[in-house]
Coordinates of C-alpha atoms in Angstrom, one line a residue:
M1 CA 0.1 0.0 -0.1
A2 CA 1.0 2.9 -0.9
Y3 CA 2.5 5.6 1.9
D4 CA 0.1 8.2 0.9
D5 CA -2.9 6.7 1.8
S6 CA -5.7 8.9 3.0
R7 CA -5.6 6.3 6.0
F8 CA -2.3 8.0 7.1
R9 CA -3.6 11.7 7.1
G10 CA -3.8 13.2 10.0
E11 CA -2.3 11.1 11.7
P12 CA 1.1 12.4 13.7
G13 CA 4.1 12.2 11.7
F14 CA 2.4 12.8 8.0
R15 CA 3.9 15.3 6.2
E16 CA 2.6 16.4 2.7
E17 CA 4.9 16.9 -0.2
P18 CA 3.8 18.9 -2.9
D19 CA 3.8 17.5 -6.6
F20 CA 5.7 19.3 -8.9
R21 CA 4.8 16.8 -11.8
S22 CA 2.4 19.4 -13.5
G23 CA 5.3 22.1 -13.8
G24 CA 3.6 24.6 -11.4
V25 CA 3.3 25.2 -7.3
P26 CA 0.0 23.7 -4.9
E27 CA -2.4 26.8 -5.0
D28 CA -1.9 27.2 -0.9
A29 CA 2.0 27.7 -1.6
P30 CA 3.0 30.3 0.4
T31 CA 4.7 33.4 -1.7
L32 CA 7.1 36.3 -1.2
G33 CA 6.1 39.2 -2.7
V34 CA 5.1 37.1 -6.2
S35 CA 1.9 36.6 -7.4
N36 CA 0.4 33.4 -7.4
Q37 CA -0.6 33.4 -11.5
S38 CA 3.3 34.3 -11.9
V39 CA 4.4 30.7 -13.3
Y40 CA 7.7 29.6 -14.6
T41 CA 7.4 28.8 -18.4
P42 CA 10.3 28.2 -20.8
G43 CA 11.9 31.5 -22.3
A44 CA 10.3 34.2 -20.4
F45 CA 11.3 35.9 -16.6
P46 CA 8.7 36.5 -14.2
V47 CA 9.7 39.4 -11.7
S48 CA 7.6 41.6 -9.7
P49 CA 6.7 44.6 -11.0
A50 CA 8.3 45.4 -7.2
Y51 CA 11.6 44.8 -8.3
G52 CA 11.9 47.2 -10.9
S53 CA 11.2 44.8 -13.7
P54 CA 8.1 43.8 -15.8
S55 CA 7.0 40.5 -15.7
G56 CA 7.2 38.2 -18.8
E57 CA 10.5 39.7 -20.4
S58 CA 12.0 37.4 -22.4
F59 CA 15.4 36.4 -22.4
D60 CA 15.2 36.2 -26.0
D61 CA 14.5 40.0 -26.9
P62 CA 17.8 41.6 -27.9
P63 CA 19.5 43.9 -25.2
R64 CA 18.5 47.7 -24.7
R65 CA 20.9 49.9 -25.5
R66 CA 21.6 53.3 -24.4
T67 CA 20.8 56.0 -26.8
P68 CA 24.0 57.2 -28.6
T69 CA 25.9 60.5 -27.6
A70 CA 25.9 63.7 -30.4
Q71 CA 29.8 63.0 -30.5
Q72 CA 29.2 59.1 -31.0
L73 CA 27.0 60.0 -34.1
G74 CA 29.4 62.1 -35.1
D75 CA 31.6 59.5 -34.6
V76 CA 29.8 57.3 -37.4
F77 CA 30.2 59.3 -40.3
D78 CA 34.4 59.3 -40.1
D79 CA 36.2 57.0 -42.2
P80 CA 38.7 55.1 -40.4
E81 CA 40.6 55.2 -43.3
H82 CA 40.8 59.3 -44.0
G83 CA 42.2 59.8 -40.6
E84 CA 41.2 59.1 -36.8
P85 CA 37.5 59.2 -35.7
G86 CA 36.4 62.0 -33.7
R87 CA 37.0 65.9 -33.3
D88 CA 40.5 67.8 -33.6
R89 CA 41.5 69.6 -30.6
F90 CA 42.1 72.9 -30.8
A91 CA 43.3 74.3 -27.4
V92 CA 46.7 73.5 -28.7
H93 CA 46.4 76.1 -31.7
A94 CA 44.7 78.8 -29.5
L95 CA 47.8 78.6 -27.0
W96 CA 50.3 79.0 -29.4
E97 CA 48.3 81.8 -31.5
L98 CA 48.1 83.5 -28.0
V99 CA 52.1 82.9 -28.1
L100 CA 52.6 84.6 -31.7
L101 CA 50.0 87.8 -30.7
L102 CA 52.3 88.8 -27.6
A103 CA 55.4 88.6 -30.0
A104 CA 53.7 90.3 -32.4
G105 CA 52.9 92.9 -29.6
A106 CA 56.3 92.7 -28.8
L107 CA 58.0 93.7 -32.1
L108 CA 55.7 96.3 -32.8
Y109 CA 56.6 98.2 -29.2
L110 CA 60.3 97.4 -30.6
V111 CA 59.6 99.0 -34.3
R112 CA 58.0 101.9 -32.7
D113 CA 60.9 102.4 -30.1
A114 CA 63.4 101.6 -32.9
S115 CA 61.7 103.7 -35.9
P116 CA 58.6 105.6 -34.6
A117 CA 58.3 106.9 -38.0
A118 CA 58.0 103.2 -39.5
L119 CA 54.5 103.5 -38.3
R120 CA 53.4 106.4 -39.9
G121 CA 52.8 108.1 -43.2
D122 CA 54.3 106.1 -46.0
E123 CA 56.4 103.7 -44.2
L124 CA 53.3 102.6 -42.4
R125 CA 51.7 101.7 -45.8
G126 CA 55.0 100.2 -47.6
L127 CA 54.7 98.2 -44.1
L128 CA 51.1 97.1 -44.6
L129 CA 51.3 96.4 -48.4
S130 CA 54.8 94.2 -47.1
G131 CA 52.5 92.0 -44.8
A132 CA 49.5 91.6 -47.7
E133 CA 51.8 90.5 -50.0
L134 CA 54.0 88.0 -48.3
G135 CA 49.7 87.1 -46.4
L136 CA 49.0 86.1 -49.7
V137 CA 51.4 83.5 -50.5
A138 CA 51.8 82.5 -47.0
L139 CA 47.6 81.8 -47.0
A140 CA 48.1 80.3 -50.6
L141 CA 50.9 77.7 -49.3
G142 CA 48.6 77.5 -46.2
L143 CA 46.2 76.3 -48.6
S144 CA 47.5 73.7 -50.2
L145 CA 49.6 72.3 -47.2
R146 CA 45.9 71.9 -45.5
A147 CA 45.0 69.3 -48.7
G148 CA 48.2 67.4 -47.9
A149 CA 50.0 68.8 -51.1
P150 CA 52.1 72.3 -50.9
N151 CA 52.3 74.1 -53.5
L152 CA 56.3 74.9 -53.4
A153 CA 55.8 77.1 -56.9
A154 CA 53.6 79.3 -54.7
G155 CA 56.5 82.0 -55.0
P156 CA 57.3 81.5 -58.8
I157 CA 53.6 81.5 -59.8
A158 CA 54.0 85.2 -58.1
F159 CA 57.1 86.5 -59.8
A160 CA 55.8 85.2 -63.4
A161 CA 52.4 86.8 -62.7
G162 CA 53.7 89.8 -61.9
L163 CA 56.2 89.9 -64.7
F164 CA 52.9 88.8 -66.9
F165 CA 50.9 91.5 -65.7
A166 CA 53.5 94.6 -65.6
S167 CA 53.9 93.5 -69.7
N168 CA 50.3 93.9 -70.4
S169 CA 49.5 95.9 -68.8
E170 CA 48.7 98.6 -71.2
R171 CA 45.8 96.7 -72.2
G172 CA 43.9 97.4 -69.2
L173 CA 44.6 96.6 -66.0
L174 CA 41.7 94.7 -65.2
M175 CA 41.0 92.8 -68.2
T176 CA 45.2 92.3 -68.0
A177 CA 44.5 90.8 -63.8
L178 CA 41.8 88.4 -65.1
I179 CA 44.0 87.0 -67.7
T180 CA 46.7 86.5 -65.7
G181 CA 44.9 85.0 -62.3
L182 CA 43.5 82.7 -65.2
I183 CA 47.1 81.5 -66.4
A184 CA 47.6 80.8 -62.6
V185 CA 45.0 79.2 -62.2
G186 CA 45.8 77.4 -65.3
V187 CA 49.5 76.6 -63.5
G188 CA 47.8 74.9 -61.0
V189 CA 45.2 72.9 -62.6
V190 CA 48.6 71.5 -64.1
I191 CA 49.7 70.6 -60.8
A192 CA 46.9 69.6 -59.5
V193 CA 46.2 66.8 -62.6
L194 CA 50.1 65.3 -62.0
V195 CA 49.6 64.9 -58.4
V196 CA 46.1 63.6 -58.0
A197 CA 46.6 61.9 -61.5
F198 CA 49.9 59.6 -60.3
H199 CA 49.3 60.4 -56.4
V200 CA 52.6 61.6 -56.4
P201 CA 53.1 63.9 -53.1
G202 CA 52.2 67.4 -54.1
W203 CA 56.2 69.3 -53.3
A204 CA 57.9 67.5 -55.3
T205 CA 55.6 68.4 -58.4
S206 CA 55.1 71.7 -57.7
L207 CA 59.2 72.2 -57.2
A208 CA 59.5 70.8 -60.8
V209 CA 56.7 73.4 -62.3
A210 CA 59.0 76.0 -59.7
L211 CA 62.2 75.4 -61.8
A212 CA 60.4 75.3 -65.2
L213 CA 59.0 78.9 -64.6
I214 CA 62.3 80.1 -63.2
A215 CA 63.3 79.1 -66.4
W216 CA 61.1 81.1 -68.3
I217 CA 61.7 84.1 -66.2
A218 CA 65.3 84.1 -66.4
N219 CA 64.7 85.2 -70.5
Q220 CA 62.6 87.7 -70.0
P221 CA 63.4 91.8 -69.8
S222 CA 62.5 93.5 -66.9
E223 CA 59.0 95.2 -66.8
K224 CA 57.4 98.5 -65.5
L225 CA 53.7 99.3 -65.2
V226 CA 52.2 102.0 -67.5
D227 CA 51.8 105.5 -66.5
G228 CA 48.7 106.5 -64.3
A229 CA 48.4 102.6 -63.2
Y230 CA 46.5 102.2 -59.9
D231 CA 48.5 103.0 -56.6
P232 CA 47.8 100.4 -54.1
H233 CA 49.6 102.7 -51.4
K234 CA 46.5 104.8 -51.4
H235 CA 44.1 101.5 -49.8
A236 CA 47.2 100.2 -48.1
M237 CA 45.1 99.5 -45.0
W238 CA 41.9 98.1 -47.0
W239 CA 44.6 95.4 -48.6
A240 CA 46.0 94.4 -45.3
L241 CA 42.6 94.4 -43.7
G242 CA 41.0 92.5 -47.1
V243 CA 44.0 89.7 -46.5
A244 CA 43.1 90.0 -42.3
V245 CA 40.1 88.4 -43.0
L246 CA 41.0 85.9 -45.7
A247 CA 42.7 84.4 -43.6
A248 CA 40.5 84.5 -40.5
G249 CA 37.6 83.8 -43.0
G250 CA 39.8 80.4 -44.5
G251 CA 40.4 79.7 -40.8
A252 CA 37.3 79.8 -39.4
L253 CA 36.4 77.4 -42.6
G254 CA 38.7 75.3 -41.5
V255 CA 36.7 74.6 -38.3
I256 CA 34.0 73.0 -39.4
R257 CA 34.4 69.1 -39.3
P258 CA 33.0 68.1 -42.7
L259 CA 35.3 70.8 -44.4
R260 CA 37.9 70.1 -42.2
R261 CA 38.4 66.3 -42.7
S262 CA 37.7 67.0 -46.5
L263 CA 40.0 69.2 -47.6
G264 CA 42.8 67.5 -45.7
R265 CA 41.3 63.9 -47.1
F266 CA 44.3 63.4 -49.2
R267 CA 47.1 63.4 -45.9
P268 CA 48.3 60.1 -46.0
V269 CA 47.3 58.0 -43.1
R270 CA 48.7 54.5 -44.0
D271 CA 50.6 53.6 -47.0
P272 CA 51.4 56.9 -48.6
A273 CA 50.7 54.7 -52.2
D274 CA 47.3 54.0 -51.1
R275 CA 44.8 56.3 -53.3
R276 CA 42.2 58.6 -51.3
G277 CA 39.5 58.3 -53.5
G278 CA 37.7 60.9 -55.8
G279 CA 36.8 63.3 -53.3
A280 CA 40.2 64.0 -51.9
A281 CA 41.6 64.2 -55.2
T282 CA 38.7 66.8 -56.1
F283 CA 39.6 68.8 -53.1
T284 CA 43.1 68.8 -53.2
G285 CA 42.8 69.5 -56.8
L286 CA 40.9 72.9 -56.2
A287 CA 43.5 73.5 -52.9
I288 CA 46.2 74.0 -55.6
A289 CA 44.9 75.4 -58.1
G290 CA 42.9 77.9 -54.9
S291 CA 46.4 78.3 -54.1
S292 CA 48.0 79.3 -57.2
L293 CA 45.5 82.3 -58.3
L294 CA 46.4 83.5 -54.3
A295 CA 50.1 83.6 -55.2
A296 CA 49.1 85.7 -58.7
V297 CA 47.1 88.4 -56.9
A298 CA 50.0 88.4 -54.5
G299 CA 52.5 88.9 -57.7
V300 CA 49.6 91.5 -59.5
L301 CA 49.8 93.2 -56.1
V302 CA 53.9 93.2 -55.7
A303 CA 54.0 94.8 -59.7
L304 CA 51.3 97.7 -58.4
D305 CA 53.6 98.3 -55.2
D306 CA 57.0 98.5 -57.2
R307 CA 55.7 100.0 -60.0
G308 CA 57.0 97.4 -62.2
V309 CA 58.7 93.4 -61.5
A310 CA 62.4 92.8 -62.6
A311 CA 63.6 89.2 -63.4
A312 CA 66.6 89.2 -61.4
D313 CA 64.4 89.7 -58.3
A314 CA 63.1 86.4 -59.0
T315 CA 66.2 84.0 -60.5
G316 CA 68.5 85.4 -58.2
S317 CA 69.0 84.4 -53.7
F318 CA 68.3 80.6 -54.3
G319 CA 66.4 80.7 -57.9
G320 CA 63.7 83.1 -56.2
F321 CA 62.3 81.0 -53.5
T322 CA 62.9 83.6 -51.0
V323 CA 59.3 84.2 -50.6
T324 CA 58.2 81.0 -50.9
V325 CA 60.1 79.9 -48.1
L326 CA 59.3 82.6 -46.2
A327 CA 55.6 81.7 -46.7
L328 CA 56.0 78.3 -46.1
G329 CA 57.7 79.4 -42.7
A330 CA 54.6 81.3 -41.7
A331 CA 52.4 78.9 -42.8
L332 CA 54.0 76.5 -40.4
A333 CA 55.3 78.4 -37.9
G334 CA 51.3 79.6 -37.6
G335 CA 50.3 76.0 -36.7
T336 CA 49.8 74.6 -39.9
S337 CA 50.4 70.6 -39.9
A338 CA 53.2 69.7 -42.5
Y339 CA 51.5 66.8 -42.8
G340 CA 48.2 68.2 -44.1
R341 CA 44.4 69.1 -42.4
R342 CA 45.1 70.3 -39.0
G343 CA 45.7 74.0 -38.3
G344 CA 44.7 76.9 -36.5
V345 CA 42.6 80.4 -37.0
L346 CA 44.5 83.0 -36.7
G347 CA 48.3 81.1 -36.6
T348 CA 49.0 82.3 -40.1
L349 CA 48.4 86.0 -40.2
L350 CA 49.7 86.5 -36.7
A351 CA 53.1 84.4 -38.3
V352 CA 53.3 86.8 -41.2
A353 CA 53.0 89.8 -38.5
V354 CA 56.0 88.3 -36.6
I355 CA 58.2 88.3 -39.4
T356 CA 56.9 91.4 -41.4
L357 CA 57.9 93.5 -38.4
L358 CA 60.5 91.2 -37.6
L359 CA 62.3 92.4 -41.1
R360 CA 61.2 95.9 -40.6
Y361 CA 62.9 96.0 -36.8
T362 CA 66.4 94.3 -37.8
A363 CA 66.2 96.7 -40.9
A364 CA 66.1 99.9 -38.3
E365 CA 68.5 98.6 -35.9
G366 CA 70.8 97.8 -39.2
W367 CA 71.0 94.4 -38.3
K368 CA 72.1 92.4 -41.7
L369 CA 69.3 89.3 -41.2
Q370 CA 69.0 87.6 -44.0
P371 CA 65.1 87.0 -45.6
I372 CA 66.8 83.5 -46.2
A373 CA 67.7 83.1 -42.9
L374 CA 64.8 84.1 -41.2
A375 CA 62.9 82.0 -43.3
A376 CA 65.2 78.7 -42.4
G377 CA 64.9 79.5 -38.4
A378 CA 61.0 79.7 -39.5
I379 CA 60.8 76.3 -41.5
A380 CA 62.6 75.0 -38.2
L381 CA 60.7 76.7 -35.7
G382 CA 57.4 75.0 -37.8
L383 CA 58.7 71.6 -37.9
V384 CA 58.5 71.9 -33.9
V385 CA 54.8 73.3 -33.9
T386 CA 53.5 70.3 -36.1
R387 CA 55.0 67.7 -33.7
L388 CA 52.9 69.6 -31.0
V389 CA 49.8 69.9 -32.8
E390 CA 50.1 66.4 -33.6
T391 CA 50.8 65.2 -30.4
F392 CA 48.0 67.8 -28.9
G393 CA 45.7 68.9 -31.6
R394 CA 44.7 65.0 -32.5
P395 CA 41.2 63.4 -31.5
R396 CA 41.0 61.8 -28.1
T397 CA 41.1 58.2 -28.4
A398 CA 38.3 55.8 -26.8
A399 CA 40.9 54.7 -23.8
E400 CA 41.4 58.9 -22.8
L401 CA 37.5 59.0 -23.0
A402 CA 37.1 56.8 -20.7
E403 CA 39.5 58.2 -18.0
E404 CA 38.5 61.4 -18.7
A405 CA 35.0 60.2 -17.8
P406 CA 33.8 61.2 -13.9
W407 CA 33.0 57.4 -12.1
T408 CA 30.0 57.6 -10.7
P409 CA 29.2 54.6 -8.2
P410 CA 26.3 52.3 -8.8
S411 CA 22.7 52.8 -7.3
I412 CA 22.6 50.9 -4.1
T413 CA 18.8 52.2 -3.2
P414 CA 16.6 49.2 -3.0
A415 CA 13.5 48.5 -4.8
P416 CA 10.3 50.1 -3.6
V417 CA 8.1 47.4 -1.5
D418 CA 4.4 48.0 -2.4
V419 CA 2.6 47.9 1.2
E420 CA -0.1 46.3 -0.4
D421 CA 1.9 43.4 -1.3
N422 CA 0.8 40.5 1.6
W423 CA 3.7 37.9 2.7
S424 CA 2.8 34.9 3.5
P425 CA 5.3 33.5 5.9
P426 CA 6.3 29.8 5.8
S427 CA 3.9 27.4 7.4
S428 CA 4.8 26.3 11.3
R429 CA 4.8 22.8 9.5
T430 CA 8.0 21.0 9.6
G431 CA 10.4 21.0 6.5
S432 CA 8.1 23.3 4.0
W433 CA 9.3 25.9 1.3
P434 CA 8.1 28.7 0.1
G435 CA 6.3 28.5 -3.4
G436 CA 9.4 28.4 -6.1
F437 CA 11.9 28.2 -3.9
A438 CA 12.3 24.8 -3.2
P439 CA 16.5 23.9 -3.6
D440 CA 15.3 21.6 -6.6
A441 CA 12.6 23.3 -7.7
D442 CA 14.8 24.4 -11.4
R443 CA 16.0 21.1 -11.5
D444 CA 13.1 19.1 -11.4
R445 CA 10.4 21.4 -12.9
G446 CA 10.4 19.8 -16.7
P447 CA 7.6 16.8 -17.3
D448 CA 9.7 13.9 -17.6
R449 CA 11.9 14.3 -13.7
G450 CA 8.7 15.2 -11.5
W451 CA 8.9 13.2 -8.5
S452 CA 5.9 10.9 -7.7
A453 CA 4.8 9.5 -4.3
E454 CA 5.9 5.9 -5.1
E455 CA 9.4 7.3 -6.3
R456 CA 10.2 9.2 -3.5
W457 CA 8.7 7.3 -0.8
G458 CA 8.5 3.9 -2.4
T459 CA 5.8 1.0 -1.8
R460 CA 5.0 -0.8 1.4

């Protein structure tokens, strides 16, 4: 006879055991804040609402993800093949431009102390025009440097443009200036086609074109402007302000992240032989052509300022590269990276001001400072600045962002308990367990692993 025979019910020592074969729990089993209707079903995770999770949430459901931040959304569109994801840091540019501003202010004070006449009248207008001419060539170098293809032919292009403009000035200044600009753009297009089609360094290609231009200039006679041509000294302040606005505007546009990355996409990231794509070729070609146009404007301004162009000035002193290397030194010392893409806002403008004032101060003091020596020092300083820009101007990595993020301890606030939930205490009968918390409940809930009365106690 089975031990669970009704004859033994109610006698001392008799204990009823729940039957787990049905997969549920007895209706009268005590509960711990969990509704009796919350039974186990495969694939479901029943949790009381008091514990902060809705009942019926399945393990098969996809995990909930955090809402991406604006920084993460912006990084999604960054191609790792075209540079590190993230926004470049500008603190290093701001600090260096502050140093350049202080240096320009100090030189301005020294020039006023050494030669007060240099800041008045015709000398001041000549100083402003000299700064504007060097500034235009420096902008040309800076633009091509941002694109990752420095145009070393900017100086010879400026001299050739000035010589052509002076030799054809009798045909009308405006028309001659337009034709001069178109020819300069054509030279820039030739450089751009060679650079992007063969995917070769811009400095090497532009150097070859510069040598060809110097050879052409060497065979040309000195030219003078026609009488009564426009005199830029009357508007020297406006020329200087125009160059300053152009430099500041270009630097501000370079801060815009999509434009900044698109312009500097020709910059090599991994293997320099890897082509950067059609977008990189387009922006690089436009940058080289634009730098040639800026150099031509500088050459026309030089011709108007000096009332002519002497071919000896272009072929002497290292083949006319004095202006090129001075402008290159100004662009690099201003914070433009030699590798491309990265640069500040006012750095090139301030560096041009420092070089112009330094040349004027040394002349006032009677020091024999050669412009080519000053250019060498500016380039050397610019290479140091390039290393600082590349080190402290690159985007922050994920590890650096994680280290800088403030640590917030996990919340240990207990979940609110519903006072209306009635908790039934365990039965006073010996050995009874709350429903759902039996030691072997999870293991033996399957239909084939239940404990029957015969298996548990056997038969008598």
